[in-house]
């Protein structure tokens, strides 16, 4: 099979070109054609030497992901579903905002972490995406949107990428790293390190690796103020408990392009949304990790058995954090009319019965500890 040029960061492409007897500046030209201009036809890469075009044809290609569907929400959010083979599909979501465009990118087909509140986690794990499959989501979205919005040359449609789609990116580190480098490369997408965010459920050793290899903004899925509840919601916590995770966050900040960690916190009715739990959170992080909180309204799906926290409860929770001096935002729900919550569409096209069975068996042993609460 032909080599997929989307699999390479610039150094990788230079090594590939070197093997073809071509100099590094040719790799730079090729990289710019592919990522900056969105070109996949070597014959149209007009300033590329004819000899190189001839060498590339037949041995290399720019392999896009087959598009299964596109859903456009009334609020402008766009969700693309891509076929990654063997009955698997992954999603990328574009979220337009006044000042910027954000793309949420997937790193795995399914996910092995199995967070209790996550639709992707309920589907089980199929496989890691390749670098080319991760980059292909951005390549497709950026150039489709540029054409659709008729942007002038050099104008970007996407200036913010969050690795928050399907999968745990730090469990697919080997593919993630060249993808991040391509996003950041000035000859690629030229994104700022502050505008590329890796979101993790807390793979502590790989947080340390990312700090050394390619520090970008970091978001951590926290979801609970103590180990007992987090063990139940995010099973990875049993391997890397809160104290270890927070220490890794502090170490990460030594190299991070931002001076805070974003903690994601999915608000689950009667599970983790009590004011007392907000106070516990304050005690956990204040004076330890400079951070912001992003409270996420849960997107219910039937298999979860969980409910979205009422709005007033979320506001009360946010007030406790804000009163303690912690910057706290409440994520706007976007794309509700197109099931934009991670994993919801992909789950519908997958036949993952056995994975689901295994997961259901595993989950049965994970009790959710709900807190006694005053009646509301
Ligand atoms: S929240 Fe993230 S890490 Fe947890 S199961 Fe879903 S995709 Fe995986």
PDB file of C-alpha atoms in Angstrom, residues 73-368:
ATOM      1  CA  UNK A  73     -26.406  22.102  14.078  1.00  0.00           C
ATOM      2  CA  UNK A  74     -28.642  25.161  14.207  1.00  0.00           C
ATOM      3  CA  UNK A  75     -25.889  26.833  16.289  1.00  0.00           C
ATOM      4  CA  UNK A  76     -23.281  26.248  13.556  1.00  0.00           C
ATOM      5  CA  UNK A  77     -21.563  23.274  15.218  1.00  0.00           C
ATOM      6  CA  UNK A  78     -20.598  20.671  12.607  1.00  0.00           C
ATOM      7  CA  UNK A  79     -20.033  17.032  13.344  1.00  0.00           C
ATOM      8  CA  UNK A  80     -18.276  14.776  10.855  1.00  0.00           C
ATOM      9  CA  UNK A  81     -18.305  11.034  11.147  1.00  0.00           C
ATOM     10  CA  UNK A  82     -15.427   9.189   9.460  1.00  0.00           C
ATOM     11  CA  UNK A  83     -15.064   5.545   8.545  1.00  0.00           C
ATOM     12  CA  UNK A  84     -11.867   4.022   9.943  1.00  0.00           C
ATOM     13  CA  UNK A  85     -12.602   0.494   8.744  1.00  0.00           C
ATOM     14  CA  UNK A  86     -13.857  -2.778  10.225  1.00  0.00           C
ATOM     15  CA  UNK A  87     -17.160  -1.202  11.276  1.00  0.00           C
ATOM     16  CA  UNK A  88     -15.459   1.556  13.284  1.00  0.00           C
ATOM     17  CA  UNK A  89     -16.202   5.244  13.013  1.00  0.00           C
ATOM     18  CA  UNK A  90     -14.679   8.297  14.671  1.00  0.00           C
ATOM     19  CA  UNK A  91     -15.952  11.833  15.044  1.00  0.00           C
ATOM     20  CA  UNK A  92     -14.545  15.321  14.692  1.00  0.00           C
ATOM     21  CA  UNK A  93     -16.571  18.310  15.805  1.00  0.00           C
ATOM     22  CA  UNK A  94     -16.139  21.932  14.677  1.00  0.00           C
ATOM     23  CA  UNK A  95     -17.329  24.543  17.131  1.00  0.00           C
ATOM     24  CA  UNK A  96     -17.513  28.059  15.684  1.00  0.00           C
ATOM     25  CA  UNK A  97     -17.162  30.982  18.058  1.00  0.00           C
ATOM     26  CA  UNK A  98     -17.069  34.719  17.463  1.00  0.00           C
ATOM     27  CA  UNK A  99     -13.298  34.974  17.724  1.00  0.00           C
ATOM     28  CA  UNK A 100     -12.130  31.536  16.761  1.00  0.00           C
ATOM     29  CA  UNK A 101     -12.916  28.112  15.395  1.00  0.00           C
ATOM     30  CA  UNK A 102     -12.236  25.043  17.487  1.00  0.00           C
ATOM     31  CA  UNK A 103     -11.908  21.493  16.221  1.00  0.00           C
ATOM     32  CA  UNK A 104     -12.376  18.590  18.603  1.00  0.00           C
ATOM     33  CA  UNK A 105     -10.322  15.645  17.323  1.00  0.00           C
ATOM     34  CA  UNK A 106     -10.468  11.901  18.099  1.00  0.00           C
ATOM     35  CA  UNK A 107      -7.378   9.824  18.888  1.00  0.00           C
ATOM     36  CA  UNK A 108      -8.773   6.283  19.137  1.00  0.00           C
ATOM     37  CA  UNK A 109     -11.678   4.235  17.794  1.00  0.00           C
ATOM     38  CA  UNK A 110     -13.480   3.667  21.090  1.00  0.00           C
ATOM     39  CA  UNK A 111     -11.645   3.989  24.385  1.00  0.00           C
ATOM     40  CA  UNK A 112     -10.255   1.548  26.934  1.00  0.00           C
ATOM     41  CA  UNK A 113     -10.560   3.855  29.954  1.00  0.00           C
ATOM     42  CA  UNK A 114     -14.309   3.284  30.259  1.00  0.00           C
ATOM     43  CA  UNK A 115     -15.396   6.405  32.125  1.00  0.00           C
ATOM     44  CA  UNK A 116     -18.804   5.833  33.577  1.00  0.00           C
ATOM     45  CA  UNK A 117     -20.428   8.942  32.054  1.00  0.00           C
ATOM     46  CA  UNK A 118     -18.901   8.675  28.575  1.00  0.00           C
ATOM     47  CA  UNK A 119     -20.665   7.371  25.503  1.00  0.00           C
ATOM     48  CA  UNK A 120     -17.350   6.461  23.845  1.00  0.00           C
ATOM     49  CA  UNK A 121     -16.243   4.582  26.954  1.00  0.00           C
ATOM     50  CA  UNK A 122     -19.432   2.521  26.789  1.00  0.00           C
ATOM     51  CA  UNK A 123     -18.508   1.361  23.278  1.00  0.00           C
ATOM     52  CA  UNK A 124     -15.280  -0.294  24.406  1.00  0.00           C
ATOM     53  CA  UNK A 125     -11.918  -0.051  22.675  1.00  0.00           C
ATOM     54  CA  UNK A 126     -11.290  -1.021  19.054  1.00  0.00           C
ATOM     55  CA  UNK A 127      -7.926   0.392  18.085  1.00  0.00           C
ATOM     56  CA  UNK A 128      -5.536   3.318  18.123  1.00  0.00           C
ATOM     57  CA  UNK A 129      -5.785   5.753  15.236  1.00  0.00           C
ATOM     58  CA  UNK A 130      -2.628   6.288  13.206  1.00  0.00           C
ATOM     59  CA  UNK A 131      -0.976   9.704  13.041  1.00  0.00           C
ATOM     60  CA  UNK A 132      -2.419  10.052   9.536  1.00  0.00           C
ATOM     61  CA  UNK A 133      -5.942   9.341  10.792  1.00  0.00           C
ATOM     62  CA  UNK A 134      -5.606  11.935  13.562  1.00  0.00           C
ATOM     63  CA  UNK A 135      -4.172  14.580  11.217  1.00  0.00           C
ATOM     64  CA  UNK A 136      -6.700  13.708   8.485  1.00  0.00           C
ATOM     65  CA  UNK A 137      -9.507  15.057  10.704  1.00  0.00           C
ATOM     66  CA  UNK A 138      -7.846  18.481  10.842  1.00  0.00           C
ATOM     67  CA  UNK A 139      -6.750  18.356   7.195  1.00  0.00           C
ATOM     68  CA  UNK A 140     -10.292  17.636   6.065  1.00  0.00           C
ATOM     69  CA  UNK A 141     -12.024  20.122   8.366  1.00  0.00           C
ATOM     70  CA  UNK A 142      -9.619  23.007   7.760  1.00  0.00           C
ATOM     71  CA  UNK A 143      -9.723  22.801   3.983  1.00  0.00           C
ATOM     72  CA  UNK A 144     -13.427  22.028   3.704  1.00  0.00           C
ATOM     73  CA  UNK A 145     -14.245  25.031   5.883  1.00  0.00           C
ATOM     74  CA  UNK A 146     -11.833  27.309   4.022  1.00  0.00           C
ATOM     75  CA  UNK A 147     -13.593  26.442   0.777  1.00  0.00           C
ATOM     76  CA  UNK A 148     -17.046  26.731   2.284  1.00  0.00           C
ATOM     77  CA  UNK A 149     -16.326  30.061   3.957  1.00  0.00           C
ATOM     78  CA  UNK A 150     -14.381  31.273   0.896  1.00  0.00           C
ATOM     79  CA  UNK A 151     -11.497  32.358   3.118  1.00  0.00           C
ATOM     80  CA  UNK A 152      -8.655  34.300   1.557  1.00  0.00           C
ATOM     81  CA  UNK A 153      -5.299  32.544   1.144  1.00  0.00           C
ATOM     82  CA  UNK A 154      -3.497  32.333   4.474  1.00  0.00           C
ATOM     83  CA  UNK A 155      -6.703  32.770   6.489  1.00  0.00           C
ATOM     84  CA  UNK A 156      -7.399  29.901   8.837  1.00  0.00           C
ATOM     85  CA  UNK A 157     -10.746  28.337   9.636  1.00  0.00           C
ATOM     86  CA  UNK A 158      -9.456  26.486  12.695  1.00  0.00           C
ATOM     87  CA  UNK A 159      -7.135  28.111  15.184  1.00  0.00           C
ATOM     88  CA  UNK A 160      -7.797  25.925  18.162  1.00  0.00           C
ATOM     89  CA  UNK A 161      -7.542  22.140  18.388  1.00  0.00           C
ATOM     90  CA  UNK A 162      -8.639  20.120  21.387  1.00  0.00           C
ATOM     91  CA  UNK A 163      -7.770  16.435  21.623  1.00  0.00           C
ATOM     92  CA  UNK A 164     -11.052  15.758  23.394  1.00  0.00           C
ATOM     93  CA  UNK A 165     -12.876  13.578  20.887  1.00  0.00           C
ATOM     94  CA  UNK A 166     -13.067   9.814  21.098  1.00  0.00           C
ATOM     95  CA  UNK A 167     -10.235   8.083  22.930  1.00  0.00           C
ATOM     96  CA  UNK A 168      -7.577   8.781  25.532  1.00  0.00           C
ATOM     97  CA  UNK A 169      -4.843  10.568  23.537  1.00  0.00           C
ATOM     98  CA  UNK A 170      -2.091   9.717  26.021  1.00  0.00           C
ATOM     99  CA  UNK A 171      -2.792   6.015  25.512  1.00  0.00           C
ATOM    100  CA  UNK A 172      -1.940   6.522  21.853  1.00  0.00           C
ATOM    101  CA  UNK A 173       1.174   8.571  22.417  1.00  0.00           C
ATOM    102  CA  UNK A 174       3.318   7.289  19.541  1.00  0.00           C
ATOM    103  CA  UNK A 175       0.732   8.445  17.001  1.00  0.00           C
ATOM    104  CA  UNK A 176      -0.238  11.571  18.917  1.00  0.00           C
ATOM    105  CA  UNK A 177       3.234  13.120  19.063  1.00  0.00           C
ATOM    106  CA  UNK A 178       3.875  13.545  15.289  1.00  0.00           C
ATOM    107  CA  UNK A 179       0.268  14.717  14.907  1.00  0.00           C
ATOM    108  CA  UNK A 180       0.821  17.465  17.495  1.00  0.00           C
ATOM    109  CA  UNK A 181       4.075  18.455  15.810  1.00  0.00           C
ATOM    110  CA  UNK A 182       2.299  18.771  12.462  1.00  0.00           C
ATOM    111  CA  UNK A 183      -0.374  20.970  14.037  1.00  0.00           C
ATOM    112  CA  UNK A 184       2.268  23.253  15.566  1.00  0.00           C
ATOM    113  CA  UNK A 185       4.692  23.360  12.618  1.00  0.00           C
ATOM    114  CA  UNK A 186       4.831  26.717  10.843  1.00  0.00           C
ATOM    115  CA  UNK A 187       4.992  24.822   7.545  1.00  0.00           C
ATOM    116  CA  UNK A 188       1.939  22.807   8.643  1.00  0.00           C
ATOM    117  CA  UNK A 189      -1.001  24.372  10.492  1.00  0.00           C
ATOM    118  CA  UNK A 190       1.104  26.834  12.495  1.00  0.00           C
ATOM    119  CA  UNK A 191      -1.082  26.589  15.594  1.00  0.00           C
ATOM    120  CA  UNK A 192       0.095  28.130  18.844  1.00  0.00           C
ATOM    121  CA  UNK A 193       1.045  25.701  21.635  1.00  0.00           C
ATOM    122  CA  UNK A 194      -1.482  27.535  23.775  1.00  0.00           C
ATOM    123  CA  UNK A 195      -4.184  26.724  21.212  1.00  0.00           C
ATOM    124  CA  UNK A 196      -3.579  22.992  21.062  1.00  0.00           C
ATOM    125  CA  UNK A 197      -4.952  21.156  24.075  1.00  0.00           C
ATOM    126  CA  UNK A 198      -4.442  17.550  25.043  1.00  0.00           C
ATOM    127  CA  UNK A 199      -7.175  16.304  27.336  1.00  0.00           C
ATOM    128  CA  UNK A 200      -6.380  13.297  29.493  1.00  0.00           C
ATOM    129  CA  UNK A 201      -8.141  11.206  32.084  1.00  0.00           C
ATOM    130  CA  UNK A 202      -4.825  11.124  33.954  1.00  0.00           C
ATOM    131  CA  UNK A 203      -2.164   8.860  32.422  1.00  0.00           C
ATOM    132  CA  UNK A 204       0.538  10.125  34.775  1.00  0.00           C
ATOM    133  CA  UNK A 205       3.740   8.800  33.092  1.00  0.00           C
ATOM    134  CA  UNK A 206       2.612  10.125  29.717  1.00  0.00           C
ATOM    135  CA  UNK A 207       1.830  13.565  31.149  1.00  0.00           C
ATOM    136  CA  UNK A 208       5.527  13.637  32.086  1.00  0.00           C
ATOM    137  CA  UNK A 209       6.527  12.480  28.593  1.00  0.00           C
ATOM    138  CA  UNK A 210       4.385  15.144  26.944  1.00  0.00           C
ATOM    139  CA  UNK A 211       5.978  17.806  29.155  1.00  0.00           C
ATOM    140  CA  UNK A 212       9.402  16.783  27.822  1.00  0.00           C
ATOM    141  CA  UNK A 213       8.507  16.094  24.183  1.00  0.00           C
ATOM    142  CA  UNK A 214       5.895  18.621  23.155  1.00  0.00           C
ATOM    143  CA  UNK A 215       4.324  20.748  25.893  1.00  0.00           C
ATOM    144  CA  UNK A 216       0.949  22.047  24.791  1.00  0.00           C
ATOM    145  CA  UNK A 217      -2.038  23.143  26.870  1.00  0.00           C
ATOM    146  CA  UNK A 218      -3.241  20.398  29.211  1.00  0.00           C
ATOM    147  CA  UNK A 219      -6.769  19.591  30.318  1.00  0.00           C
ATOM    148  CA  UNK A 220      -7.390  16.891  32.915  1.00  0.00           C
ATOM    149  CA  UNK A 221     -10.709  15.114  33.355  1.00  0.00           C
ATOM    150  CA  UNK A 222     -11.144  15.288  37.112  1.00  0.00           C
ATOM    151  CA  UNK A 223     -14.862  14.667  37.737  1.00  0.00           C
ATOM    152  CA  UNK A 224     -14.528  13.889  41.456  1.00  0.00           C
ATOM    153  CA  UNK A 225     -12.948  15.444  44.547  1.00  0.00           C
ATOM    154  CA  UNK A 226     -11.825  12.184  46.187  1.00  0.00           C
ATOM    155  CA  UNK A 227     -10.333   8.852  45.169  1.00  0.00           C
ATOM    156  CA  UNK A 228     -13.343   6.725  46.133  1.00  0.00           C
ATOM    157  CA  UNK A 229     -15.703   8.537  43.782  1.00  0.00           C
ATOM    158  CA  UNK A 230     -13.093   9.027  41.073  1.00  0.00           C
ATOM    159  CA  UNK A 231     -12.282   5.292  41.146  1.00  0.00           C
ATOM    160  CA  UNK A 232     -15.932   4.701  40.261  1.00  0.00           C
ATOM    161  CA  UNK A 233     -16.222   7.377  37.577  1.00  0.00           C
ATOM    162  CA  UNK A 234     -12.778   7.199  35.958  1.00  0.00           C
ATOM    163  CA  UNK A 235     -11.400   3.664  36.449  1.00  0.00           C
ATOM    164  CA  UNK A 236      -7.861   4.813  35.560  1.00  0.00           C
ATOM    165  CA  UNK A 237      -7.812   6.533  38.952  1.00  0.00           C
ATOM    166  CA  UNK A 238      -7.150   3.182  40.600  1.00  0.00           C
ATOM    167  CA  UNK A 239      -3.811   3.095  38.807  1.00  0.00           C
ATOM    168  CA  UNK A 240      -2.980   6.798  39.093  1.00  0.00           C
ATOM    169  CA  UNK A 241      -4.790   8.222  42.114  1.00  0.00           C
ATOM    170  CA  UNK A 242      -5.465  11.902  42.659  1.00  0.00           C
ATOM    171  CA  UNK A 243      -2.310  12.717  44.626  1.00  0.00           C
ATOM    172  CA  UNK A 244      -0.082  11.322  41.850  1.00  0.00           C
ATOM    173  CA  UNK A 245      -2.150  13.015  39.176  1.00  0.00           C
ATOM    174  CA  UNK A 246      -1.986  16.427  40.828  1.00  0.00           C
ATOM    175  CA  UNK A 247       1.786  16.083  41.332  1.00  0.00           C
ATOM    176  CA  UNK A 248       2.121  15.346  37.594  1.00  0.00           C
ATOM    177  CA  UNK A 249       0.063  18.483  36.853  1.00  0.00           C
ATOM    178  CA  UNK A 250       2.437  20.573  38.977  1.00  0.00           C
ATOM    179  CA  UNK A 251       5.436  19.115  37.120  1.00  0.00           C
ATOM    180  CA  UNK A 252       3.730  19.763  33.784  1.00  0.00           C
ATOM    181  CA  UNK A 253       3.316  23.434  34.588  1.00  0.00           C
ATOM    182  CA  UNK A 254       7.124  23.837  34.611  1.00  0.00           C
ATOM    183  CA  UNK A 255       7.064  23.494  30.798  1.00  0.00           C
ATOM    184  CA  UNK A 256       3.464  24.267  29.898  1.00  0.00           C
ATOM    185  CA  UNK A 257       2.683  27.127  27.488  1.00  0.00           C
ATOM    186  CA  UNK A 258      -0.121  28.097  29.868  1.00  0.00           C
ATOM    187  CA  UNK A 259       0.332  28.809  33.559  1.00  0.00           C
ATOM    188  CA  UNK A 260      -2.670  26.763  34.616  1.00  0.00           C
ATOM    189  CA  UNK A 261      -4.196  23.338  34.130  1.00  0.00           C
ATOM    190  CA  UNK A 262      -7.809  23.109  33.000  1.00  0.00           C
ATOM    191  CA  UNK A 263      -9.792  20.656  35.073  1.00  0.00           C
ATOM    192  CA  UNK A 264     -12.827  19.252  33.300  1.00  0.00           C
ATOM    193  CA  UNK A 265     -15.678  18.285  35.594  1.00  0.00           C
ATOM    194  CA  UNK A 266     -18.770  16.567  34.223  1.00  0.00           C
ATOM    195  CA  UNK A 267     -21.765  17.496  36.378  1.00  0.00           C
ATOM    196  CA  UNK A 268     -23.752  14.392  37.335  1.00  0.00           C
ATOM    197  CA  UNK A 269     -26.974  14.804  39.224  1.00  0.00           C
ATOM    198  CA  UNK A 270     -26.664  13.582  42.817  1.00  0.00           C
ATOM    199  CA  UNK A 271     -23.270  11.995  42.180  1.00  0.00           C
ATOM    200  CA  UNK A 272     -20.584  14.685  42.177  1.00  0.00           C
ATOM    201  CA  UNK A 273     -22.480  17.981  42.185  1.00  0.00           C
ATOM    202  CA  UNK A 274     -23.044  18.779  45.870  1.00  0.00           C
ATOM    203  CA  UNK A 275     -21.752  22.094  47.292  1.00  0.00           C
ATOM    204  CA  UNK A 276     -19.804  20.066  49.883  1.00  0.00           C
ATOM    205  CA  UNK A 277     -18.008  18.309  47.023  1.00  0.00           C
ATOM    206  CA  UNK A 278     -17.140  21.675  45.499  1.00  0.00           C
ATOM    207  CA  UNK A 279     -15.604  22.632  48.832  1.00  0.00           C
ATOM    208  CA  UNK A 280     -13.649  19.375  48.851  1.00  0.00           C
ATOM    209  CA  UNK A 281     -12.368  20.245  45.376  1.00  0.00           C
ATOM    210  CA  UNK A 282     -11.219  23.628  46.594  1.00  0.00           C
ATOM    211  CA  UNK A 283      -9.298  21.984  49.431  1.00  0.00           C
ATOM    212  CA  UNK A 284      -7.804  19.506  46.956  1.00  0.00           C
ATOM    213  CA  UNK A 285      -6.424  21.944  44.397  1.00  0.00           C
ATOM    214  CA  UNK A 286      -6.061  25.360  46.019  1.00  0.00           C
ATOM    215  CA  UNK A 287      -2.492  26.198  46.972  1.00  0.00           C
ATOM    216  CA  UNK A 288      -1.409  23.116  45.067  1.00  0.00           C
ATOM    217  CA  UNK A 289      -2.173  23.408  41.342  1.00  0.00           C
ATOM    218  CA  UNK A 290      -2.842  26.698  39.538  1.00  0.00           C
ATOM    219  CA  UNK A 291      -5.987  25.768  37.634  1.00  0.00           C
ATOM    220  CA  UNK A 292      -9.254  26.660  36.017  1.00  0.00           C
ATOM    221  CA  UNK A 293     -12.396  24.573  36.163  1.00  0.00           C
ATOM    222  CA  UNK A 294     -14.646  23.840  33.246  1.00  0.00           C
ATOM    223  CA  UNK A 295     -17.966  22.432  34.413  1.00  0.00           C
ATOM    224  CA  UNK A 296     -19.574  20.293  31.738  1.00  0.00           C
ATOM    225  CA  UNK A 297     -23.307  19.635  31.661  1.00  0.00           C
ATOM    226  CA  UNK A 298     -23.642  15.868  31.239  1.00  0.00           C
ATOM    227  CA  UNK A 299     -25.101  14.735  27.929  1.00  0.00           C
ATOM    228  CA  UNK A 300     -27.328  11.855  29.024  1.00  0.00           C
ATOM    229  CA  UNK A 301     -27.418   8.604  27.081  1.00  0.00           C
ATOM    230  CA  UNK A 302     -29.577   5.658  28.133  1.00  0.00           C
ATOM    231  CA  UNK A 303     -26.854   3.131  28.994  1.00  0.00           C
ATOM    232  CA  UNK A 304     -25.206   5.438  31.530  1.00  0.00           C
ATOM    233  CA  UNK A 305     -28.019   5.416  34.087  1.00  0.00           C
ATOM    234  CA  UNK A 306     -26.930   8.956  34.999  1.00  0.00           C
ATOM    235  CA  UNK A 307     -28.670  12.317  34.779  1.00  0.00           C
ATOM    236  CA  UNK A 308     -27.607  15.873  34.012  1.00  0.00           C
ATOM    237  CA  UNK A 309     -27.329  18.138  37.053  1.00  0.00           C
ATOM    238  CA  UNK A 310     -30.016  20.818  37.125  1.00  0.00           C
ATOM    239  CA  UNK A 311     -28.798  24.249  36.038  1.00  0.00           C
ATOM    240  CA  UNK A 312     -29.190  25.865  39.464  1.00  0.00           C
ATOM    241  CA  UNK A 313     -27.114  23.082  41.006  1.00  0.00           C
ATOM    242  CA  UNK A 314     -24.322  23.675  38.486  1.00  0.00           C
ATOM    243  CA  UNK A 315     -24.449  27.413  39.207  1.00  0.00           C
ATOM    244  CA  UNK A 316     -24.235  26.813  42.972  1.00  0.00           C
ATOM    245  CA  UNK A 317     -21.270  24.473  42.441  1.00  0.00           C
ATOM    246  CA  UNK A 318     -19.526  27.055  40.275  1.00  0.00           C
ATOM    247  CA  UNK A 319     -20.120  29.750  42.909  1.00  0.00           C
ATOM    248  CA  UNK A 320     -18.262  27.745  45.559  1.00  0.00           C
ATOM    249  CA  UNK A 321     -15.232  27.437  43.294  1.00  0.00           C
ATOM    250  CA  UNK A 322     -15.384  31.067  42.195  1.00  0.00           C
ATOM    251  CA  UNK A 323     -15.725  32.302  45.790  1.00  0.00           C
ATOM    252  CA  UNK A 324     -12.500  30.453  46.514  1.00  0.00           C
ATOM    253  CA  UNK A 325     -10.801  32.438  43.741  1.00  0.00           C
ATOM    254  CA  UNK A 326     -10.756  29.643  41.140  1.00  0.00           C
ATOM    255  CA  UNK A 327     -11.690  30.738  37.622  1.00  0.00           C
ATOM    256  CA  UNK A 328     -14.649  28.557  36.676  1.00  0.00           C
ATOM    257  CA  UNK A 329     -16.599  28.361  33.452  1.00  0.00           C
ATOM    258  CA  UNK A 330     -19.680  26.369  32.562  1.00  0.00           C
ATOM    259  CA  UNK A 331     -19.407  24.820  29.128  1.00  0.00           C
ATOM    260  CA  UNK A 332     -22.130  25.919  26.775  1.00  0.00           C
ATOM    261  CA  UNK A 333     -23.964  22.948  25.365  1.00  0.00           C
ATOM    262  CA  UNK A 334     -23.398  23.025  21.630  1.00  0.00           C
ATOM    263  CA  UNK A 335     -24.881  20.936  18.894  1.00  0.00           C
ATOM    264  CA  UNK A 336     -27.548  19.319  21.100  1.00  0.00           C
ATOM    265  CA  UNK A 337     -29.707  18.803  18.007  1.00  0.00           C
ATOM    266  CA  UNK A 338     -26.984  16.716  16.303  1.00  0.00           C
ATOM    267  CA  UNK A 339     -25.836  14.583  19.258  1.00  0.00           C
ATOM    268  CA  UNK A 340     -22.521  16.434  19.421  1.00  0.00           C
ATOM    269  CA  UNK A 341     -21.532  14.747  22.676  1.00  0.00           C
ATOM    270  CA  UNK A 342     -18.471  12.597  22.137  1.00  0.00           C
ATOM    271  CA  UNK A 343     -19.185   9.117  20.858  1.00  0.00           C
ATOM    272  CA  UNK A 344     -22.928   9.355  20.432  1.00  0.00           C
ATOM    273  CA  UNK A 345     -23.040   9.074  16.645  1.00  0.00           C
ATOM    274  CA  UNK A 346     -20.156   6.648  16.315  1.00  0.00           C
ATOM    275  CA  UNK A 347     -21.855   4.331  18.778  1.00  0.00           C
ATOM    276  CA  UNK A 348     -24.829   4.090  16.482  1.00  0.00           C
ATOM    277  CA  UNK A 349     -22.816   2.778  13.536  1.00  0.00           C
ATOM    278  CA  UNK A 350     -20.712   0.327  15.454  1.00  0.00           C
ATOM    279  CA  UNK A 351     -21.385  -3.274  16.111  1.00  0.00           C
ATOM    280  CA  UNK A 352     -19.342  -3.740  19.211  1.00  0.00           C
ATOM    281  CA  UNK A 353     -21.598  -6.191  21.031  1.00  0.00           C
ATOM    282  CA  UNK A 354     -18.844  -8.225  22.618  1.00  0.00           C
ATOM    283  CA  UNK A 355     -16.908  -5.165  23.732  1.00  0.00           C
ATOM    284  CA  UNK A 356     -20.089  -3.810  25.262  1.00  0.00           C
ATOM    285  CA  UNK A 357     -20.740  -7.070  27.074  1.00  0.00           C
ATOM    286  CA  UNK A 358     -17.243  -7.088  28.545  1.00  0.00           C
ATOM    287  CA  UNK A 359     -17.668  -3.509  29.635  1.00  0.00           C
ATOM    288  CA  UNK A 360     -21.044  -4.027  31.201  1.00  0.00           C
ATOM    289  CA  UNK A 361     -19.554  -6.902  33.202  1.00  0.00           C
ATOM    290  CA  UNK A 362     -16.694  -4.709  34.347  1.00  0.00           C
ATOM    291  CA  UNK A 363     -19.010  -1.826  35.243  1.00  0.00           C
ATOM    292  CA  UNK A 364     -21.244  -3.996  37.367  1.00  0.00           C
ATOM    293  CA  UNK A 365     -18.386  -4.110  39.870  1.00  0.00           C
ATOM    294  CA  UNK A 366     -18.053  -0.313  39.979  1.00  0.00           C
ATOM    295  CA  UNK A 367     -20.499   1.124  42.467  1.00  0.00           C
ATOM    296  CA  UNK A 368     -21.372   4.792  42.155  1.00  0.00           C
TER     297      UNK A 368
END
